[in-house]
JSON list of C-alpha atoms and ligand atoms in Angstrom, two decimals:
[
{"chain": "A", "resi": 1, "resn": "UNK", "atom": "CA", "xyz": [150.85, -16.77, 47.18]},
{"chain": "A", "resi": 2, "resn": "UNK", "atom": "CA", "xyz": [149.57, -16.53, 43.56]},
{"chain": "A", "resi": 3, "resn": "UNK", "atom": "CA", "xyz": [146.69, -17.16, 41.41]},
{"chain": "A", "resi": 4, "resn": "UNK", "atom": "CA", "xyz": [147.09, -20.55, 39.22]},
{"chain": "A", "resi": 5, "resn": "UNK", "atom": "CA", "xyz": [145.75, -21.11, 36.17]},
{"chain": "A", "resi": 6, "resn": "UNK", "atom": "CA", "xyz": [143.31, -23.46, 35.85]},
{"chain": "A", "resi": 7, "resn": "UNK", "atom": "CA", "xyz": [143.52, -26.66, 34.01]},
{"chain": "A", "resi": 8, "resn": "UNK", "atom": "CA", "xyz": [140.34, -27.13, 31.11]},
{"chain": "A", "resi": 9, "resn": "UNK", "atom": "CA", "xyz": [138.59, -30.45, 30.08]},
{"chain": "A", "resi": 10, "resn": "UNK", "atom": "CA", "xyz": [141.07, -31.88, 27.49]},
{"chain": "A", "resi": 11, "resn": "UNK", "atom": "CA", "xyz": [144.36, -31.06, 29.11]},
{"chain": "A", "resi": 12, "resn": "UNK", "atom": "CA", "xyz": [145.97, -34.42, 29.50]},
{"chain": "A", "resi": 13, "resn": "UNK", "atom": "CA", "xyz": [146.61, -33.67, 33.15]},
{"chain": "A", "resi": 14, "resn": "UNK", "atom": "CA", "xyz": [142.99, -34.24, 33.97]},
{"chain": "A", "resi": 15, "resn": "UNK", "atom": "CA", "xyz": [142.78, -37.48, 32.77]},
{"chain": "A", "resi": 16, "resn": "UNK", "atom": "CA", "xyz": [146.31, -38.93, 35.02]},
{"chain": "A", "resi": 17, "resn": "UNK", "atom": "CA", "xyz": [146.08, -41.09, 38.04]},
{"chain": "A", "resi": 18, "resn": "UNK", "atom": "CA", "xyz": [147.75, -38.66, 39.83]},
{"chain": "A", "resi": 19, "resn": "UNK", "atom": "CA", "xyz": [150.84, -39.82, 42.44]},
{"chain": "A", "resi": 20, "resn": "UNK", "atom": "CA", "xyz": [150.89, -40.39, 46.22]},
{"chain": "A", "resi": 21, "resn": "UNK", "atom": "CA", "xyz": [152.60, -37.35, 47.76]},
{"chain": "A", "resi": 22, "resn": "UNK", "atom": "CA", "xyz": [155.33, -38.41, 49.82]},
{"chain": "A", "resi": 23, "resn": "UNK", "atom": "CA", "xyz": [156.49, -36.52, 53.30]},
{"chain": "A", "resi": 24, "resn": "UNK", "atom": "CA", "xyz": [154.88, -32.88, 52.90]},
{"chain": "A", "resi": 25, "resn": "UNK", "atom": "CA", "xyz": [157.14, -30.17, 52.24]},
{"chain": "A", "resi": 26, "resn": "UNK", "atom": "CA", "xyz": [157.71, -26.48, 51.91]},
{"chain": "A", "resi": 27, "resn": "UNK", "atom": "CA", "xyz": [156.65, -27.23, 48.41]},
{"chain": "A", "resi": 28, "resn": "UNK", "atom": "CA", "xyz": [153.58, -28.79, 48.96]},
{"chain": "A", "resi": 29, "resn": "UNK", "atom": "CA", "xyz": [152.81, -26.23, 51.39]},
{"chain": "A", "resi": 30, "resn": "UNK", "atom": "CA", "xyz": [153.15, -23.48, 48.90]},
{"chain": "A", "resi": 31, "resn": "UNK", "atom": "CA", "xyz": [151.20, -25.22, 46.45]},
{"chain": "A", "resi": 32, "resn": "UNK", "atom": "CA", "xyz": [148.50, -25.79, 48.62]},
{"chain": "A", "resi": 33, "resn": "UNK", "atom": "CA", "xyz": [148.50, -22.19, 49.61]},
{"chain": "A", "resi": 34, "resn": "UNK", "atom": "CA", "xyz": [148.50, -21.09, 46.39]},
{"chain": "A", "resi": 35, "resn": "UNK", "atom": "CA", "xyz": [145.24, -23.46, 45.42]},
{"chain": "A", "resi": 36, "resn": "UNK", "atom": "CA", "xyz": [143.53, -22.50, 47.91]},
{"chain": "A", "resi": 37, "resn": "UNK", "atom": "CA", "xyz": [143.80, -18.52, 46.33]},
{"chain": "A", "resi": 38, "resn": "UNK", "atom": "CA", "xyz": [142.75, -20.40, 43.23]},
{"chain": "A", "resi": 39, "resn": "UNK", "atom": "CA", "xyz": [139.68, -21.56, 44.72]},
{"chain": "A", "resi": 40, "resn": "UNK", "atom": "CA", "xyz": [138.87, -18.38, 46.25]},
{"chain": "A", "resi": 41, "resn": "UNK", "atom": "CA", "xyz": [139.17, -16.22, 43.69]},
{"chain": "A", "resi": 42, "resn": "UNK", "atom": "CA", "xyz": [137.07, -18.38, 41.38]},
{"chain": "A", "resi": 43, "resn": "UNK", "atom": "CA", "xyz": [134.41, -19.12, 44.09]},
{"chain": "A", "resi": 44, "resn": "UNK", "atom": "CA", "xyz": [135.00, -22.42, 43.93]},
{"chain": "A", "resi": 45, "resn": "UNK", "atom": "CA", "xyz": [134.28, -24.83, 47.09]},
{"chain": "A", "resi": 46, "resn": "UNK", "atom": "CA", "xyz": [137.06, -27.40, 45.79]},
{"chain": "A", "resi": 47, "resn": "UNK", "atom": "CA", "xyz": [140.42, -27.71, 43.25]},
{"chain": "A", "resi": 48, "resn": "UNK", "atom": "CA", "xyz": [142.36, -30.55, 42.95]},
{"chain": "A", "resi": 49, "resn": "UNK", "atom": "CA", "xyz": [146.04, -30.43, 42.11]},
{"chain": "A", "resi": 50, "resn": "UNK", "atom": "CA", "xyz": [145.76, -32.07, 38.39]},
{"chain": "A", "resi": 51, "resn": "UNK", "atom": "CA", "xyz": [143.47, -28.68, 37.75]},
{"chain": "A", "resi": 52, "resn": "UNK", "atom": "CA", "xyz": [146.22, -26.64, 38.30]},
{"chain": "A", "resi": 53, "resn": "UNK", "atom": "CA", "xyz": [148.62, -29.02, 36.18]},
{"chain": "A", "resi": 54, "resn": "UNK", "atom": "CA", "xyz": [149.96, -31.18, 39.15]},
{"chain": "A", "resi": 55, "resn": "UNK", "atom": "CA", "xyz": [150.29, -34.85, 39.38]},
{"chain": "A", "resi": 56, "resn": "UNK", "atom": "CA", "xyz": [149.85, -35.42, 42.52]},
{"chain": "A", "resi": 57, "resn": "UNK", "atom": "CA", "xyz": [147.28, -36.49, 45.13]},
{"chain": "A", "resi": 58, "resn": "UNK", "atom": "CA", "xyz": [146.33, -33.37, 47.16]},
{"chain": "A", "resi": 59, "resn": "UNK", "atom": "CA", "xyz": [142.91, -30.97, 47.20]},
{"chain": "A", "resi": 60, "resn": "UNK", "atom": "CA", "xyz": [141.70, -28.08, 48.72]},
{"chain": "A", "resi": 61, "resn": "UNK", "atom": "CA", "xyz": [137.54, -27.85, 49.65]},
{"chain": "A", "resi": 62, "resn": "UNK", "atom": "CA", "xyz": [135.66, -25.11, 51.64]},
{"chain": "A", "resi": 63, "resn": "UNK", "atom": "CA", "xyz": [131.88, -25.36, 51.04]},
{"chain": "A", "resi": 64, "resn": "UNK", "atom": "CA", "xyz": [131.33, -22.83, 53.62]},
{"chain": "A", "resi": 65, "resn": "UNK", "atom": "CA", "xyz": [132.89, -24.41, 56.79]},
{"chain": "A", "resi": 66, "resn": "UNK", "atom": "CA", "xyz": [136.62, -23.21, 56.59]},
{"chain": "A", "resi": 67, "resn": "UNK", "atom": "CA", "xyz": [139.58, -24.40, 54.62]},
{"chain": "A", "resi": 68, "resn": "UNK", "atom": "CA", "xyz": [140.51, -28.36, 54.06]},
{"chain": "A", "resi": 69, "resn": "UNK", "atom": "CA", "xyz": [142.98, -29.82, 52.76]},
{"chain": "A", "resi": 70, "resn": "UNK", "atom": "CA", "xyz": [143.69, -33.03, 51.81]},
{"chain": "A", "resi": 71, "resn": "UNK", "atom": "CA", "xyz": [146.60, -34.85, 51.15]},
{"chain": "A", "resi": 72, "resn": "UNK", "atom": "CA", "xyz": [146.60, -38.71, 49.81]},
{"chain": "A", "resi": 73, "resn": "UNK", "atom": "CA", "xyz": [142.97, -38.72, 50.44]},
{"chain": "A", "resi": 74, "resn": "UNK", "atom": "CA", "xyz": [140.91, -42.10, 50.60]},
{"chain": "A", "resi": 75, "resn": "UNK", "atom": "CA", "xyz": [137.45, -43.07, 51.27]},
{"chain": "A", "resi": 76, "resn": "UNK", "atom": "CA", "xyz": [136.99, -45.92, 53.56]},
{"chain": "A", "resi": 77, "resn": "UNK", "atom": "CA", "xyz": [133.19, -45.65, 53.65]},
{"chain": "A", "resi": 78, "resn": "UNK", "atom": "CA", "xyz": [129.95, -44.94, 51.66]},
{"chain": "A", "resi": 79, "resn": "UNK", "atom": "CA", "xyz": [126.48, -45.06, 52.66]},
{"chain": "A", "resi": 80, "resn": "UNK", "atom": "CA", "xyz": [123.49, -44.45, 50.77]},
{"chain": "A", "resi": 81, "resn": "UNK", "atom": "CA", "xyz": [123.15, -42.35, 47.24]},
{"chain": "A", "resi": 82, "resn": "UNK", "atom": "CA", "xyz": [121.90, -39.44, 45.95]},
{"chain": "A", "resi": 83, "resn": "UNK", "atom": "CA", "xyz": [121.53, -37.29, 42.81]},
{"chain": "A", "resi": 84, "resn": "UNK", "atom": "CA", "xyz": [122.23, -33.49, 42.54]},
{"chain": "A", "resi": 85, "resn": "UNK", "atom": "CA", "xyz": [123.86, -30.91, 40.37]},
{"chain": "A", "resi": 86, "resn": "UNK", "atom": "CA", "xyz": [127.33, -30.27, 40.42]},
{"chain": "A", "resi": 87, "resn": "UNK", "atom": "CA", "xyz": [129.72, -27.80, 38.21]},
{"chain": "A", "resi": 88, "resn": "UNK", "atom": "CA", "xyz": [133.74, -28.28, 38.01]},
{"chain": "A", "resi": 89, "resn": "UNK", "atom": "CA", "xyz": [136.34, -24.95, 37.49]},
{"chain": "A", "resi": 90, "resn": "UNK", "atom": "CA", "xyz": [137.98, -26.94, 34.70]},
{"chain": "A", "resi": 91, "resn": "UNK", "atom": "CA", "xyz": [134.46, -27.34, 32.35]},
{"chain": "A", "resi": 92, "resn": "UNK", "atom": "CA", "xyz": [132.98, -24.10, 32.57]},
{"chain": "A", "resi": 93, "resn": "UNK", "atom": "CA", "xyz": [129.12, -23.24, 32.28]},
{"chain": "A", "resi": 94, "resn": "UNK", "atom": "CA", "xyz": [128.47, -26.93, 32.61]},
{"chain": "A", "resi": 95, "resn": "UNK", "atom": "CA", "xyz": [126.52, -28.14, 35.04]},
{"chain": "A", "resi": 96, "resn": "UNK", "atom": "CA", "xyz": [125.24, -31.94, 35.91]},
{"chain": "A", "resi": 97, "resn": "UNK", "atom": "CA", "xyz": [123.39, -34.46, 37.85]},
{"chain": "A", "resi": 98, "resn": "UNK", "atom": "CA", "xyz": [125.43, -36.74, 39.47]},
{"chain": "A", "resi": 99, "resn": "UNK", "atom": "CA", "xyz": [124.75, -39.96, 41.39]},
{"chain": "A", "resi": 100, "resn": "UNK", "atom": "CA", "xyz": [127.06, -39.83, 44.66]},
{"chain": "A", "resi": 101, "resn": "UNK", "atom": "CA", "xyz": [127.38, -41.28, 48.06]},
{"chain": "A", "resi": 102, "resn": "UNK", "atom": "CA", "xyz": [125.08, -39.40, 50.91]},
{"chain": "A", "resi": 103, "resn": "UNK", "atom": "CA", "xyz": [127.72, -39.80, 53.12]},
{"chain": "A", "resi": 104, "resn": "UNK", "atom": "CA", "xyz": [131.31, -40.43, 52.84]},
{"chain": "A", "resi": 105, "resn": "UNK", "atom": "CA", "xyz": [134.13, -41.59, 55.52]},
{"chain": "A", "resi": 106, "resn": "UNK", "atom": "CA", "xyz": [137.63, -39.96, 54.15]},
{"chain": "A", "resi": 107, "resn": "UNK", "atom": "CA", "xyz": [140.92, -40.58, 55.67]},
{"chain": "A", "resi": 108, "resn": "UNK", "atom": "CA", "xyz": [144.07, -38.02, 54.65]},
{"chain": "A", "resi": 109, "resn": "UNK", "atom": "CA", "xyz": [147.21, -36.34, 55.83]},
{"chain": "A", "resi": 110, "resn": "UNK", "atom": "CA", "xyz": [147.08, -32.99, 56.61]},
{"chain": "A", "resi": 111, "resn": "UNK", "atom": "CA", "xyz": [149.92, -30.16, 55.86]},
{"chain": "A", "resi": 112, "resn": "UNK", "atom": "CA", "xyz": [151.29, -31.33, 59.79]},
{"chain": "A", "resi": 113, "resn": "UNK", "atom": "CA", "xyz": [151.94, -34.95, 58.30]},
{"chain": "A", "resi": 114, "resn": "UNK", "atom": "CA", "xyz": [149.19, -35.72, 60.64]},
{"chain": "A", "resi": 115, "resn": "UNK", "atom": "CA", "xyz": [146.52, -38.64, 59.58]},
{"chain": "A", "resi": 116, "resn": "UNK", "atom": "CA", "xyz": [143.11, -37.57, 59.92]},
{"chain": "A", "resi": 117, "resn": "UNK", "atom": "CA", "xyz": [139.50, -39.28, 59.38]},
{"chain": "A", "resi": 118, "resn": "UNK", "atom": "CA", "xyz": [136.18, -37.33, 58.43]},
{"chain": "A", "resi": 119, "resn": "UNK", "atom": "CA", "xyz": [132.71, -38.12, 58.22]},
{"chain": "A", "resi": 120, "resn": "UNK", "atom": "CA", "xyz": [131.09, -36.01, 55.88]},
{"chain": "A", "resi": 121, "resn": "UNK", "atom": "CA", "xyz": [127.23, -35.78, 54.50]},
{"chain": "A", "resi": 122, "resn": "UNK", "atom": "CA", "xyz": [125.29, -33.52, 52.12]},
{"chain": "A", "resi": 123, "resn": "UNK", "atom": "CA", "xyz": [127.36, -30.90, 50.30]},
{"chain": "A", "resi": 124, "resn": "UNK", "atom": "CA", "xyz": [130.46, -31.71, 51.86]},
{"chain": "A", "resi": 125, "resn": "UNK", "atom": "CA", "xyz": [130.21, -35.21, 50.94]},
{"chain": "A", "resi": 126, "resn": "UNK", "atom": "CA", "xyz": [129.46, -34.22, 47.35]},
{"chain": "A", "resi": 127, "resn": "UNK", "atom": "CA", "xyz": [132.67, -31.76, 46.98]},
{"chain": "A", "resi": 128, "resn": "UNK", "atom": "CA", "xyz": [134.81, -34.71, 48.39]},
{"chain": "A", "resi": 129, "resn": "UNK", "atom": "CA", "xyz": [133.89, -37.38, 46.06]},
{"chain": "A", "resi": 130, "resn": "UNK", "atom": "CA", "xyz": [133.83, -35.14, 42.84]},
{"chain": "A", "resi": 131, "resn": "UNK", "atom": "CA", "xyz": [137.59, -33.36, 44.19]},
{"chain": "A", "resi": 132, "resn": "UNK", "atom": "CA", "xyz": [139.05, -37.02, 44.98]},
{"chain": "A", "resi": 133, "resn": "UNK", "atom": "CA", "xyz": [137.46, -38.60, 41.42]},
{"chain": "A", "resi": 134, "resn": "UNK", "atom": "CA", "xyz": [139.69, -35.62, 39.66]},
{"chain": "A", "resi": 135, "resn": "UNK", "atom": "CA", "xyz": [142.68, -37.46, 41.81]},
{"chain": "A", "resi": 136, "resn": "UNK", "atom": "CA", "xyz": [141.85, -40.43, 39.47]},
{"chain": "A", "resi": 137, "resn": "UNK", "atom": "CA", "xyz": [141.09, -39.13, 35.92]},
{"chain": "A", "resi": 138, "resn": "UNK", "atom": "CA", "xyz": [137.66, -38.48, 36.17]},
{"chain": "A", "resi": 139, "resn": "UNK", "atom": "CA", "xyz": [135.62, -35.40, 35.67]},
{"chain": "A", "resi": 140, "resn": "UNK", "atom": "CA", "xyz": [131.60, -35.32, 36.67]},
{"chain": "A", "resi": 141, "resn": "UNK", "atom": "CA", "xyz": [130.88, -34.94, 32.82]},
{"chain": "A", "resi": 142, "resn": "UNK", "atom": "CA", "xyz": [132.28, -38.69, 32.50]},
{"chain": "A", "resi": 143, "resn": "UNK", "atom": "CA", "xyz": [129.66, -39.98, 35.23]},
{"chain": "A", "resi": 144, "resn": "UNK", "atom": "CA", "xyz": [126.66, -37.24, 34.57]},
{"chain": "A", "resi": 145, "resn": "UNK", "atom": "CA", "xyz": [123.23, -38.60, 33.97]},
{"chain": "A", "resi": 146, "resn": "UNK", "atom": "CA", "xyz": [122.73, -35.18, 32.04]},
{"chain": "A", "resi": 147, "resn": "UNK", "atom": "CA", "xyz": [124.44, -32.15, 31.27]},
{"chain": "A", "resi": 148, "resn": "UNK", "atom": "CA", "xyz": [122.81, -28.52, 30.74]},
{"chain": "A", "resi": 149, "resn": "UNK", "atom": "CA", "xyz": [124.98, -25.45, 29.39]},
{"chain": "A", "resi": 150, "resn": "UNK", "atom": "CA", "xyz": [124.27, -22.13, 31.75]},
{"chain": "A", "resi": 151, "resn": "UNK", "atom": "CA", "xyz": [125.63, -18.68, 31.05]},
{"chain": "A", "resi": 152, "resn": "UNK", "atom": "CA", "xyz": [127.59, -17.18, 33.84]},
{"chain": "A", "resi": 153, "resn": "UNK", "atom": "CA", "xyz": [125.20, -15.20, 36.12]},
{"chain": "A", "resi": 154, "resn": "UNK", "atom": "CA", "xyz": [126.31, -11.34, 37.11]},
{"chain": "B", "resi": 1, "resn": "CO", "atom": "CO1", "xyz": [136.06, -30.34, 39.51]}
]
């Protein structure tokens, strides 16, 4: 397992429609394993793949609950909307409102090749919309209704 580094706002990889991932493989696992460290060690509660420099349609999320990981995620659903802040590894110090979905149905394949569907509200829903919108391009400074700089605490 190792530490990646972390892809910044302006790398060219953040801004690809990243690829389907085909049958999962020792590869992929490895990768995964190796975001999730990423995560961690940044207390982050989600990375996508393009923020560690790969193309390819696969995040990790834990906003408190345990480990996820997605693999060719989709949402099927959204129901109503909601406005909070959010903050992103890859723009540091920047935080933002953003308009999402109170509640999002995802469907994805897990490291086991096995489909899965979630339901997912509040914070949860939140990390899953801004981790699969990095999947597509898109960072939550291109959909902010307003940005604010804040120093690092500690
Ligand atoms: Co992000």
């Amino acid at each position: 397992m190792s530490i990646l580094k972390i892809e910044k706002a302006g790398s060219p990889v953040l801004k690809k429609v990243c690829q389907p991932v085909g049958r999962v493989d020792g590869r992929l696992k490895a990768l995964l394993d190796d975001m999730a460290d990423t995560m961690y060690k940044s207390n982050g509660i989600g990375l996508a793949a393009p923020q560690v420099g790969k193309d390819l349609r696969a995040v990790v999320i834990d906003v408190g609950d345990g480990l996820l990981e997605m693999i060719n995620p989709v949402i099927t659903e959204r129901e109503g909307s909601e406005v909070d802040s959010e903050g992103c590894l890859s723009v540091p110090e920047i935080f933002g409102d953003v308009e999402r979905a109170a509640c999002v149905s995802v469907e994805y394949t897990t490291r086991f090749n096995k489909r899965k569907k979630l339901r997912a509200e509040k914070l949860l829903a939140r990390c899953i919309q801004h981790e699969l919108d990095h999947l597509d391009g898109v960072l939550f400074i291109d959909i902010a209704k307003s940005l604010r700089r804040e120093e690092k605490e500690e």
